[in-house]
C-alpha cells in the first residue's frame, strides 16, 4: 500500500494513521508489522519488555476485517503499547518487578479493554519503574526485549540520559516512533515528567476518570491512567476511549460520563486566564527550563490568553506529604505479594514466616523496600497521628489552595520538572534527589487534578523541556484545547530525535 512506500508510517500521528487506515492507504497488519520491526531494530532503547507478534497480528487482522466490512471502530487498526503496569491477558505483566516476572494475568485491565474495544492494536508492553516507583526508570528489574539482563531505558534524544519515570518505556517508545501512542500511569508525575523529558505530550486525567481496575496498585488514592502521544489531539483521541465510570470494578471511579475530548480542540483560547504560581518559578528551577517555559507562556499570550499571578503556598510541602501518603498506601497494597497468591516464591525456606521474608527480600528491589519500610513506619501505632494523619490534613489544604487559585484563573501553568533529563546513573543512588525533582507534579496529584505536559523546546544539552498545564476537576477538555491550540501555533512537538 502507498503509505509505507512513500513515507514513513511511524512519523504519522494517531490521527493521521486513523485517516490512512480508513482510506485504505495502509492496513492494520502492515502497520503492526512495521512497528514490531522497529521495536526489534531499536531494542537498544530498552523500551519494550514483552512482544507477542502473533497476538498483535491477530488483533490487526481483526481490525482490517472490520475496516473492510465497513464496521470500523473509532481507532480501528491504530497500534499502541501499554505500560507494563496494566494487566494483560495476552502479554506478560511484571510491573517492572522480579516479584511478577513471567506473570500472566487472567484478564485485561479496563483501560486495556477499552482501547481494544476502540479497535487499537497492542504492540507489546513497555518498561517502567518497579511498581511505578521512580522518576528515571532505573528501578526496573525486568530485562527488555533483545537483552539477557536488565538494561536501563534510554532517552531517544541522548542515549546516555534517563527517559524519566515511572512511565519511561512509554515515553521513550513514543518519542522514538516505536509506537504512535502508549498508555502511562501517573501517581505523582509519572506521565507528565517522562513526557516532558522525551519531548512528547502526556495527560493525567482527573483522579477517578479512568478506571484503575487491572492497574497494578501503587498508591490507590493517587494512581491514574492516561495517554502519552506526540500531540494533544492524539491524547484527546485516546483519552476519549479510556475514560468512563466503572462503579462495579473501581469504587473510586467518578460518576462522570465518557466524553469526546476532540470536540472542543479548536475552540478559541482568547481571554483564557492562565494562573502562574510564583512557587513554581523559584530558586529550584533551572535557568534553561525557565527560559523555555517563559517562552511558552509568551506564546499563550500571543494566542490571546491572559497570565494571572497566583500562589500555591504549600507547594514545598507536597514532597513530604506525598512521600508519606504514597509509601503508606504502597506498603498496604504490596502486602499481597507474599509468595502464596501469585508471583515469586523463594525456593527454600524453613517455615511460613521464613517463606514470607525470603520471598519479599528476593522479589522486591531497593526502592520498593525503602517505601514499604517508610509506609509501615508512618502507619504504625504511635506514629500514625504524627505522620500519616498530619499528611492527610495538609493534602486537603493543598487541594484547597488550588480551589482558591482557580477563583482567579481557568488553568495553571508552570514547568513539569526543575531540570531536563539527567544522565543515567547520576541520581540512581540518591533517592532524595529523585524525590525533590517531583516538586511541580506532586501538588496536582495530591489534589487529584488533571494535568498535561506539552513540549516547549530544548534546554541544556539539547534535551527536551515540557510545560505543565493543570486544570480544575474534569477540565480535561479545556486542557487539551489549550494544548492543541499551542501545538497548532508551534512546532516543538514535531521535533524528532536523530536516528529514529
Ligand atoms: N516519581 C514519583 C515516585 O517515585 C512518581 C511516580 C509515579 O507517578 N508513579 O513516586
Short mmCIF file of C-alpha atoms and ligand atoms in Angstrom, two decimals:
data_model
loop_
_atom_site.label_atom_id
_atom_site.label_comp_id
_atom_site.label_asym_id
_atom_site.label_seq_id
_atom_site.Cartn_x
_atom_site.Cartn_y
_atom_site.Cartn_z
CA UNK A 1 0.00 0.00 0.00
CA UNK A 2 1.04 3.54 -0.62
CA UNK A 3 1.83 5.00 2.76
CA UNK A 4 4.62 2.64 3.72
CA UNK A 5 6.32 3.03 0.37
CA UNK A 6 6.00 6.79 0.01
CA UNK A 7 6.54 7.97 3.53
CA UNK A 8 7.36 6.55 6.92
CA UNK A 9 4.22 5.37 8.69
CA UNK A 10 5.94 5.75 12.03
CA UNK A 11 6.12 9.51 11.53
CA UNK A 12 2.35 9.76 11.33
CA UNK A 13 0.25 10.71 14.33
CA UNK A 14 -2.62 8.61 15.66
CA UNK A 15 -4.99 10.98 13.92
CA UNK A 16 -3.16 10.66 10.59
CA UNK A 17 -2.98 6.87 10.92
CA UNK A 18 -6.71 6.79 11.59
CA UNK A 19 -7.31 8.60 8.30
CA UNK A 20 -4.80 6.48 6.38
CA UNK A 21 -6.43 3.29 7.65
CA UNK A 22 -9.93 4.50 6.87
CA UNK A 23 -8.82 5.49 3.34
CA UNK A 24 -7.19 2.07 2.97
CA UNK A 25 -3.81 3.66 2.26
CA UNK A 26 -2.32 1.22 4.72
CA UNK A 27 -3.59 -1.87 6.51
CA UNK A 28 -3.53 -2.57 10.24
CA UNK A 29 -1.39 -5.65 9.58
CA UNK A 30 1.18 -3.62 7.65
CA UNK A 31 1.32 -1.08 10.45
CA UNK A 32 1.66 -3.75 13.12
CA UNK A 33 4.49 -5.45 11.20
CA UNK A 34 6.23 -2.14 10.61
CA UNK A 35 6.14 -1.08 14.26
CA UNK A 36 7.12 -4.54 15.54
CA UNK A 37 10.10 -4.44 13.21
CA UNK A 38 11.07 -1.03 14.58
CA UNK A 39 10.81 -2.19 18.19
CA UNK A 40 13.20 -5.00 17.44
CA UNK A 41 15.55 -2.77 15.45
CA UNK A 42 15.73 -0.26 18.31
CA UNK A 43 15.92 -2.79 21.13
CA UNK A 44 18.95 -0.86 22.43
CA UNK A 45 16.49 1.70 23.84
CA UNK A 46 15.26 -0.89 26.33
CA UNK A 47 11.68 0.31 25.96
CA UNK A 48 9.80 -2.94 25.32
CA UNK A 49 9.70 -5.77 27.83
CA UNK A 50 7.28 -8.07 26.00
CA UNK A 51 6.23 -8.60 22.40
CA UNK A 52 3.82 -11.30 21.22
CA UNK A 53 3.76 -10.80 17.45
CA UNK A 54 1.10 -13.47 16.90
CA UNK A 55 -1.28 -11.71 19.28
CA UNK A 56 -0.58 -8.32 17.72
CA UNK A 57 -1.08 -9.59 14.18
CA UNK A 58 -4.31 -11.37 15.09
CA UNK A 59 -5.66 -8.11 16.52
CA UNK A 60 -4.54 -6.28 13.39
CA UNK A 61 -6.23 -8.82 11.11
CA UNK A 62 -9.46 -8.41 13.05
CA UNK A 63 -9.22 -4.63 12.65
CA UNK A 64 -8.61 -4.98 8.91
CA UNK A 65 -11.64 -7.24 8.62
CA UNK A 66 -13.84 -4.68 10.35
CA UNK A 67 -12.50 -1.87 8.17
CA UNK A 68 -13.16 -3.96 5.05
CA UNK A 69 -16.69 -4.73 6.26
CA UNK A 70 -17.35 -1.02 6.92
CA UNK A 71 -17.89 -1.63 10.62
CA UNK A 72 -14.71 0.09 11.73
CA UNK A 73 -14.39 1.35 15.29
CA UNK A 74 -13.09 4.77 16.35
CA UNK A 75 -9.39 3.87 16.41
CA UNK A 76 -9.50 0.67 14.40
CA UNK A 77 -6.09 -0.67 13.44
CA UNK A 78 -4.03 2.06 15.13
CA UNK A 79 -1.21 0.46 17.11
CA UNK A 80 -0.28 1.33 20.69
CA UNK A 81 1.73 -0.16 23.52
CA UNK A 82 0.94 -0.44 27.21
CA UNK A 83 2.96 0.44 30.26
CA UNK A 84 3.72 -2.85 31.94
CA UNK A 85 1.68 -1.89 34.97
CA UNK A 86 -1.63 -2.66 33.24
CA UNK A 87 -2.53 -6.31 33.42
CA UNK A 88 -2.95 -8.01 30.05
CA UNK A 89 -4.25 -11.46 29.25
CA UNK A 90 -2.13 -11.99 26.17
CA UNK A 91 1.16 -10.42 27.30
CA UNK A 92 3.17 -10.93 30.47
CA UNK A 93 2.64 -8.37 33.26
CA UNK A 94 5.55 -7.61 35.55
CA UNK A 95 5.11 -4.04 36.86
CA UNK A 96 8.89 -3.87 36.47
CA UNK A 97 9.32 -6.26 39.40
CA UNK A 98 11.10 -9.57 39.90
CA UNK A 99 8.11 -10.37 42.07
CA UNK A 100 5.90 -10.66 38.97
CA UNK A 101 8.44 -11.91 36.45
CA UNK A 102 6.61 -14.04 33.88
CA UNK A 103 3.21 -13.37 35.48
CA UNK A 104 0.26 -13.94 33.19
CA UNK A 105 -2.96 -12.18 34.13
CA UNK A 106 -6.26 -13.98 33.53
CA UNK A 107 -7.90 -10.71 32.43
CA UNK A 108 -7.25 -7.32 30.81
CA UNK A 109 -7.24 -4.03 32.74
CA UNK A 110 -10.31 -1.92 31.97
CA UNK A 111 -8.19 0.69 30.18
CA UNK A 112 -6.59 -2.02 28.02
CA UNK A 113 -10.00 -3.50 27.23
CA UNK A 114 -11.47 -0.10 26.37
CA UNK A 115 -8.68 0.75 23.96
CA UNK A 116 -9.03 -2.69 22.37
CA UNK A 117 -12.78 -2.10 22.08
CA UNK A 118 -11.96 1.11 20.22
CA UNK A 119 -10.05 -1.08 17.75
CA UNK A 120 -6.49 -0.33 18.83
CA UNK A 121 -3.87 -3.00 18.23
CA UNK A 122 -1.49 -3.81 21.10
CA UNK A 123 2.17 -3.89 20.08
CA UNK A 124 3.53 -5.01 23.44
CA UNK A 125 4.39 -3.98 26.97
CA UNK A 126 6.67 -1.14 27.99
CA UNK A 127 9.27 -0.92 30.70
CA UNK A 128 8.61 1.07 33.86
CA UNK A 129 9.99 1.61 37.33
CA UNK A 130 9.17 -1.21 39.72
CA UNK A 131 5.53 -0.79 40.80
CA UNK A 132 5.74 2.70 39.23
CA UNK A 133 8.06 3.92 41.97
CA UNK A 134 10.66 6.20 40.49
CA UNK A 135 11.46 9.14 38.27
CA UNK A 136 14.13 7.72 35.98
CA UNK A 137 13.03 4.21 35.03
CA UNK A 138 16.24 2.92 36.61
CA UNK A 139 14.24 0.90 39.15
CA UNK A 140 13.01 -1.78 36.75
CA UNK A 141 14.12 -5.35 37.45
CA UNK A 142 12.94 -6.71 34.10
CA UNK A 143 15.12 -7.37 31.04
CA UNK A 144 13.99 -5.56 27.91
CA UNK A 145 13.47 -7.50 24.67
CA UNK A 146 16.72 -8.34 22.92
CA UNK A 147 18.69 -8.29 26.20
CA UNK A 148 19.65 -11.11 28.53
CA UNK A 149 19.95 -8.96 31.61
CA UNK A 150 18.35 -5.80 32.95
CA UNK A 151 19.24 -2.66 31.00
CA UNK A 152 18.08 0.88 31.65
CA UNK A 153 15.58 2.52 29.29
CA UNK A 154 17.40 5.18 27.29
CA UNK A 155 16.21 8.61 26.25
CA UNK A 156 16.00 8.75 22.43
CA UNK A 157 17.28 12.35 22.50
CA UNK A 158 20.51 11.25 24.15
CA UNK A 159 21.15 7.60 24.84
CA UNK A 160 23.20 8.41 27.95
CA UNK A 161 20.22 10.09 29.61
CA UNK A 162 17.24 8.73 31.52
CA UNK A 163 13.84 8.87 29.78
CA UNK A 164 12.16 9.90 33.04
CA UNK A 165 9.81 7.71 35.00
CA UNK A 166 7.99 5.83 36.01
CA UNK A 167 6.42 5.59 32.52
CA UNK A 168 9.89 5.81 30.93
CA UNK A 169 9.40 2.98 28.44
CA UNK A 170 6.19 4.60 27.22
CA UNK A 171 7.80 8.00 26.71
CA UNK A 172 10.91 6.58 25.01
CA UNK A 173 8.86 4.37 22.67
CA UNK A 174 6.60 7.21 21.56
CA UNK A 175 9.46 9.70 21.13
CA UNK A 176 11.45 7.15 19.09
CA UNK A 177 8.41 6.35 16.95
CA UNK A 178 8.32 2.73 18.06
CA UNK A 179 4.63 3.28 18.79
CA UNK A 180 2.36 6.18 17.81
CA UNK A 181 0.93 6.22 21.34
CA UNK A 182 1.22 4.48 24.67
CA UNK A 183 -0.53 4.24 27.98
CA UNK A 184 1.07 5.51 31.16
CA UNK A 185 0.13 5.93 34.77
CA UNK A 186 0.69 8.93 36.98
CA UNK A 187 0.75 8.72 40.76
CA UNK A 188 2.97 11.72 41.39
CA UNK A 189 4.02 12.75 37.89
CA UNK A 190 4.83 9.55 36.01
CA UNK A 191 3.02 10.55 32.82
CA UNK A 192 3.90 14.25 32.78
CA UNK A 193 7.57 14.01 33.73
CA UNK A 194 8.69 11.34 31.22
CA UNK A 195 6.59 13.07 28.54
CA UNK A 196 8.48 16.26 29.31
CA UNK A 197 11.89 14.53 29.33
CA UNK A 198 11.26 12.84 25.98
CA UNK A 199 9.61 15.76 24.19
CA UNK A 200 6.14 14.25 23.81
CA UNK A 201 2.64 15.04 25.11
CA UNK A 202 1.05 13.24 28.04
CA UNK A 203 -2.09 13.84 30.06
CA UNK A 204 -3.06 12.59 33.50
CA UNK A 205 -6.83 12.95 33.84
CA UNK A 206 -8.74 13.84 37.00
CA UNK A 207 -8.43 11.14 39.65
CA UNK A 208 -11.24 8.67 39.01
CA UNK A 209 -11.91 9.42 35.34
CA UNK A 210 -10.16 6.30 34.07
CA UNK A 211 -10.78 3.01 35.83
CA UNK A 212 -7.95 1.68 37.98
CA UNK A 213 -9.21 -1.89 37.57
CA UNK A 214 -6.29 -4.00 36.43
CA UNK A 215 -3.64 -1.38 37.11
CA UNK A 216 -1.11 -2.93 39.49
CA UNK A 217 -1.68 -0.71 42.53
CA UNK A 218 0.99 1.62 43.88
CA UNK A 219 -0.88 4.33 45.83
CA UNK A 220 -4.58 3.84 45.25
CA UNK A 221 -5.72 7.35 46.17
CA UNK A 222 -3.33 8.83 43.60
CA UNK A 223 -2.88 6.30 40.76
CA UNK A 224 -4.42 7.38 37.47
CA UNK A 225 -4.05 6.15 33.89
CA UNK A 226 -3.58 8.39 30.89
CA UNK A 227 -2.33 8.50 27.30
CA UNK A 228 1.09 9.52 26.00
CA UNK A 229 1.44 10.51 22.35
CA UNK A 230 3.13 13.12 20.23
CA UNK A 231 0.24 15.59 20.09
CA UNK A 232 -2.59 16.82 22.28
CA UNK A 233 -5.01 15.80 19.55
CA UNK A 234 -3.79 12.20 19.77
CA UNK A 235 -4.04 12.30 23.55
CA UNK A 236 -7.63 13.52 23.17
CA UNK A 237 -8.44 10.60 20.86
CA UNK A 238 -7.05 8.04 23.29
CA UNK A 239 -8.37 9.64 26.44
CA UNK A 240 -11.89 9.67 24.99
CA UNK A 241 -11.66 5.90 24.68
CA UNK A 242 -10.05 5.34 28.10
CA UNK A 243 -12.36 7.27 30.44
CA UNK A 244 -15.78 6.49 31.84
CA UNK A 245 -17.35 5.23 35.06
CA UNK A 246 -16.57 1.70 36.26
CA UNK A 247 -18.55 1.51 39.53
CA UNK A 248 -18.55 -2.28 39.78
CA UNK A 249 -14.80 -2.64 39.50
CA UNK A 250 -13.27 0.60 40.77
CA UNK A 251 -15.16 2.10 43.68
CA UNK A 252 -13.30 5.40 43.29
CA UNK A 253 -14.21 5.76 39.62
CA UNK A 254 -16.04 9.03 39.02
CA UNK A 255 -19.67 9.04 38.03
CA UNK A 256 -18.94 11.27 35.04
CA UNK A 257 -19.91 10.03 31.59
CA UNK A 258 -17.31 9.32 28.95
CA UNK A 259 -16.62 12.39 26.84
CA UNK A 260 -15.39 13.07 23.32
CA UNK A 261 -12.38 15.22 24.13
CA UNK A 262 -11.72 16.00 20.47
CA UNK A 263 -14.85 18.13 20.10
CA UNK A 264 -13.52 21.31 21.68
CA UNK A 265 -9.92 21.08 20.49
CA UNK A 266 -10.21 24.02 18.11
CA UNK A 267 -12.08 26.37 20.43
CA UNK A 268 -10.55 29.82 20.72
CA UNK A 269 -8.49 30.42 23.84
CA UNK A 270 -8.91 34.18 23.60
CA UNK A 271 -9.33 35.50 27.14
CA UNK A 272 -8.28 32.21 28.80
CA UNK A 273 -6.87 33.08 32.22
CA UNK A 274 -3.69 31.16 32.92
CA UNK A 275 -2.54 31.24 36.55
CA UNK A 276 1.20 31.44 37.14
CA UNK A 277 2.07 30.13 40.63
CA UNK A 278 5.05 32.03 41.93
CA UNK A 279 6.19 28.94 43.86
CA UNK A 280 6.77 27.14 40.54
CA UNK A 281 9.31 29.72 39.39
CA UNK A 282 11.59 29.97 42.42
CA UNK A 283 15.22 29.17 43.06
CA UNK A 284 15.00 25.43 42.39
CA UNK A 285 14.04 25.92 38.76
CA UNK A 286 16.99 25.73 36.38
CA UNK A 287 17.52 28.69 34.05
CA UNK A 288 17.21 26.70 30.81
CA UNK A 289 13.84 25.21 31.79
CA UNK A 290 12.61 28.57 32.98
CA UNK A 291 13.58 30.20 29.71
CA UNK A 292 11.59 27.65 27.67
CA UNK A 293 8.53 27.79 29.95
CA UNK A 294 8.58 31.59 29.79
CA UNK A 295 8.71 31.40 26.01
CA UNK A 296 5.74 29.02 26.08
CA UNK A 297 3.80 31.46 28.23
CA UNK A 298 4.57 34.30 25.80
CA UNK A 299 3.17 32.11 23.05
CA UNK A 300 -0.01 31.71 25.06
CA UNK A 301 -0.27 35.47 25.41
CA UNK A 302 0.10 35.76 21.65
CA UNK A 303 -2.82 33.34 21.34
CA UNK A 304 -4.97 35.65 23.44
CA UNK A 305 -4.56 34.12 26.90
CA UNK A 306 -4.04 36.30 29.95
CA UNK A 307 -1.39 35.46 32.52
CA UNK A 308 -2.54 35.89 36.11
CA UNK A 309 -0.14 35.71 39.08
CA UNK A 310 -1.37 33.20 41.66
CA UNK A 311 0.03 31.46 44.71
CA UNK A 312 0.12 27.79 45.74
CA UNK A 313 1.67 28.36 49.14
CA UNK A 314 2.06 24.71 50.16
CA UNK A 315 3.95 23.60 47.06
CA UNK A 316 7.06 22.61 49.04
CA UNK A 317 5.02 20.58 51.49
CA UNK A 318 3.79 18.39 48.67
CA UNK A 319 7.08 16.47 48.79
CA UNK A 320 6.92 15.29 52.42
CA UNK A 321 3.15 14.82 52.16
CA UNK A 322 3.40 12.67 49.03
CA UNK A 323 6.35 10.69 50.34
CA UNK A 324 4.32 9.78 53.42
CA UNK A 325 0.97 9.04 51.77
CA UNK A 326 2.24 7.17 48.70
CA UNK A 327 4.53 4.80 50.67
CA UNK A 328 1.78 4.29 53.28
CA UNK A 329 -0.63 3.12 50.59
CA UNK A 330 2.11 1.17 48.82
CA UNK A 331 3.03 -0.74 51.97
CA UNK A 332 -0.56 -1.86 52.25
CA UNK A 333 -1.05 -2.61 48.54
CA UNK A 334 2.15 -4.63 48.29
CA UNK A 335 1.27 -6.88 51.21
CA UNK A 336 -0.47 -9.12 48.67
CA UNK A 337 2.91 -10.20 47.31
CA UNK A 338 3.54 -12.83 49.93
CA UNK A 339 4.63 -15.81 47.84
CA UNK A 340 1.26 -17.50 48.28
CA UNK A 341 -1.31 -15.96 45.96
CA UNK A 342 0.81 -15.26 42.90
CA UNK A 343 4.21 -14.22 41.72
CA UNK A 344 7.60 -15.13 43.05
CA UNK A 345 8.14 -17.56 45.92
CA UNK A 346 11.53 -18.31 47.49
CA UNK A 347 12.90 -21.77 46.60
CA UNK A 348 13.85 -22.82 50.09
CA UNK A 349 12.51 -21.79 53.49
CA UNK A 350 12.07 -23.27 56.95
CA UNK A 351 8.56 -22.13 57.87
CA UNK A 352 5.83 -19.70 56.79
CA UNK A 353 7.43 -16.59 58.28
CA UNK A 354 10.73 -17.50 56.68
CA UNK A 355 8.98 -18.03 53.35
CA UNK A 356 7.41 -14.55 53.51
CA UNK A 357 10.69 -12.97 54.48
CA UNK A 358 12.78 -14.66 51.80
CA UNK A 359 10.17 -14.20 49.09
CA UNK A 360 9.80 -10.48 49.73
CA UNK A 361 13.55 -9.93 50.20
CA UNK A 362 14.26 -11.56 46.86
CA UNK A 363 11.25 -10.24 44.96
CA UNK A 364 11.35 -6.53 45.74
CA UNK A 365 14.05 -4.05 44.69
CA UNK A 366 15.67 -1.46 46.95
CA UNK A 367 13.32 1.46 46.21
CA UNK A 368 10.24 -0.66 46.81
CA UNK A 369 11.68 -1.97 50.09
CA UNK A 370 12.52 1.57 51.14
CA UNK A 371 8.92 2.64 50.57
CA UNK A 372 7.43 -0.39 52.31
CA UNK A 373 9.55 0.44 55.34
CA UNK A 374 8.62 4.13 55.33
CA UNK A 375 4.97 3.30 54.73
CA UNK A 376 4.80 0.74 57.51
CA UNK A 377 6.52 3.16 59.86
CA UNK A 378 4.21 6.12 59.21
CA UNK A 379 1.15 3.90 59.63
CA UNK A 380 2.35 2.26 62.82
CA UNK A 381 0.76 2.84 66.20
CA UNK A 382 2.40 5.86 67.81
CA UNK A 383 3.47 7.46 64.54
CA UNK A 384 0.19 7.41 62.65
CA UNK A 385 -1.03 10.75 64.04
CA UNK A 386 2.30 12.49 63.69
CA UNK A 387 2.91 11.46 60.08
CA UNK A 388 0.06 9.87 58.20
CA UNK A 389 -2.80 11.85 59.68
CA UNK A 390 -0.86 15.09 59.51
CA UNK A 391 -0.01 14.41 55.85
CA UNK A 392 -3.68 13.79 55.08
CA UNK A 393 -4.59 17.14 56.62
CA UNK A 394 -2.00 19.01 54.59
CA UNK A 395 -3.11 17.13 51.49
CA UNK A 396 -6.55 18.62 51.95
CA UNK A 397 -5.04 22.09 52.39
CA UNK A 398 -3.06 21.67 49.17
CA UNK A 399 -6.31 20.81 47.36
CA UNK A 400 -7.95 23.88 48.94
CA UNK A 401 -5.09 26.09 47.73
CA UNK A 402 -5.88 25.02 44.17
CA UNK A 403 -9.57 25.85 44.61
CA UNK A 404 -8.57 29.25 45.87
CA UNK A 405 -6.32 29.75 42.85
CA UNK A 406 -9.00 28.64 40.40
CA UNK A 407 -11.15 31.57 41.54
CA UNK A 408 -8.78 33.79 39.57
CA UNK A 409 -7.80 31.57 36.65
CA UNK A 410 -9.04 28.84 34.31
CA UNK A 411 -5.80 26.87 34.04
CA UNK A 412 -2.48 26.87 35.86
CA UNK A 413 0.84 26.72 34.02
CA UNK A 414 4.40 26.01 35.05
CA UNK A 415 7.33 23.69 34.50
CA UNK A 416 6.93 19.91 34.73
CA UNK A 417 10.32 19.31 36.32
CA UNK A 418 13.08 21.61 37.62
CA UNK A 419 15.65 20.37 35.06
CA UNK A 420 15.90 18.45 31.81
CA UNK A 421 16.52 14.67 31.88
CA UNK A 422 19.65 13.82 33.82
CA UNK A 423 22.37 11.31 32.97
CA UNK A 424 21.86 7.61 33.54
CA UNK A 425 23.26 6.72 36.94
CA UNK A 426 23.55 10.34 38.05
CA UNK A 427 20.93 10.06 40.79
CA UNK A 428 20.44 6.32 41.00
CA UNK A 429 21.92 6.13 44.50
CA UNK A 430 20.24 9.30 45.72
CA UNK A 431 16.57 8.71 46.45
CA UNK A 432 16.11 12.16 47.99
CA UNK A 433 17.42 13.89 44.87
CA UNK A 434 14.84 11.97 42.85
CA UNK A 435 12.03 12.87 45.26
CA UNK A 436 12.85 16.58 45.19
CA UNK A 437 12.63 16.66 41.40
CA UNK A 438 8.93 15.73 41.68
CA UNK A 439 8.04 19.07 43.25
CA UNK A 440 5.96 20.51 40.39
CA UNK A 441 3.95 17.40 39.60
CA UNK A 442 3.09 16.31 43.15
CA UNK A 443 0.71 19.15 44.11
CA UNK A 444 -1.69 18.39 41.25
CA UNK A 445 -1.52 14.67 42.02
CA UNK A 446 -2.30 15.16 45.70
CA UNK A 447 -5.28 17.33 44.76
CA UNK A 448 -6.44 14.78 42.13
CA UNK A 449 -6.41 17.39 39.35
CA UNK A 450 -5.88 16.76 35.63
CA UNK A 451 -2.53 17.83 34.17
CA UNK A 452 -0.84 17.77 30.79
CA UNK A 453 2.75 18.12 29.66
CA UNK A 454 3.48 19.67 26.28
CA UNK A 455 6.86 20.18 24.59
CA UNK A 456 8.16 23.77 24.63
CA UNK A 457 11.57 23.34 23.02
CA UNK A 458 15.00 22.33 24.18
CA UNK A 459 17.07 23.28 27.21
CA UNK A 460 20.54 22.34 28.45
CA UNK A 461 22.42 19.80 26.30
CA UNK A 462 19.65 19.99 23.70
CA UNK A 463 17.29 17.97 25.90
CA UNK A 464 13.51 18.49 25.62
CA UNK A 465 11.62 20.71 28.06
CA UNK A 466 7.94 20.30 28.90
CA UNK A 467 5.43 22.81 30.16
CA UNK A 468 2.73 21.66 32.54
CA UNK A 469 -0.87 22.83 32.41
CA UNK A 470 -3.15 21.94 35.32
CA UNK A 471 -6.93 22.23 35.20
CA UNK A 472 -9.71 22.04 37.72
CA UNK A 473 -11.60 18.77 38.20
CA UNK A 474 -12.87 17.23 34.95
CA UNK A 475 -11.46 20.07 32.87
CA UNK A 476 -9.54 17.71 30.58
CA UNK A 477 -11.29 19.15 27.52
CA UNK A 478 -10.08 22.62 28.39
CA UNK A 479 -6.52 21.40 28.95
CA UNK A 480 -6.48 19.55 25.65
CA UNK A 481 -7.96 22.52 23.85
CA UNK A 482 -5.26 24.84 25.25
CA UNK A 483 -2.54 22.31 24.40
CA UNK A 484 -3.87 21.74 20.89
CA UNK A 485 -4.06 25.46 20.11
CA UNK A 486 -0.49 25.81 21.32
CA UNK A 487 0.65 22.95 19.08
CA UNK A 488 -1.08 24.47 16.09
CA UNK A 489 0.96 27.63 16.60
CA UNK A 490 4.29 25.95 17.39
CA UNK A 491 6.36 23.08 16.05
CA UNK A 492 8.18 21.84 19.18
CA UNK A 493 6.08 18.68 19.17
CA UNK A 494 7.23 17.90 15.61
CA UNK A 495 10.93 17.71 16.52
CA UNK A 496 12.33 14.23 16.08
CA UNK A 497 15.34 12.64 17.78
CA UNK A 498 18.20 11.83 15.37
CA UNK A 499 18.44 8.22 14.29
CA UNK A 500 14.77 7.37 14.61
N1 LIG B 1 8.38 9.92 40.96
C1 LIG B 1 7.26 9.66 41.79
C2 LIG B 1 7.54 8.46 42.67
O1 LIG B 1 8.60 7.96 42.61
C3 LIG B 1 6.01 9.48 40.99
C4 LIG B 1 5.84 8.12 40.43
C5 LIG B 1 4.53 7.94 39.73
O2 LIG B 1 3.84 8.89 39.39
N2 LIG B 1 4.17 6.68 39.54
O3 LIG B 1 6.72 8.03 43.41
#
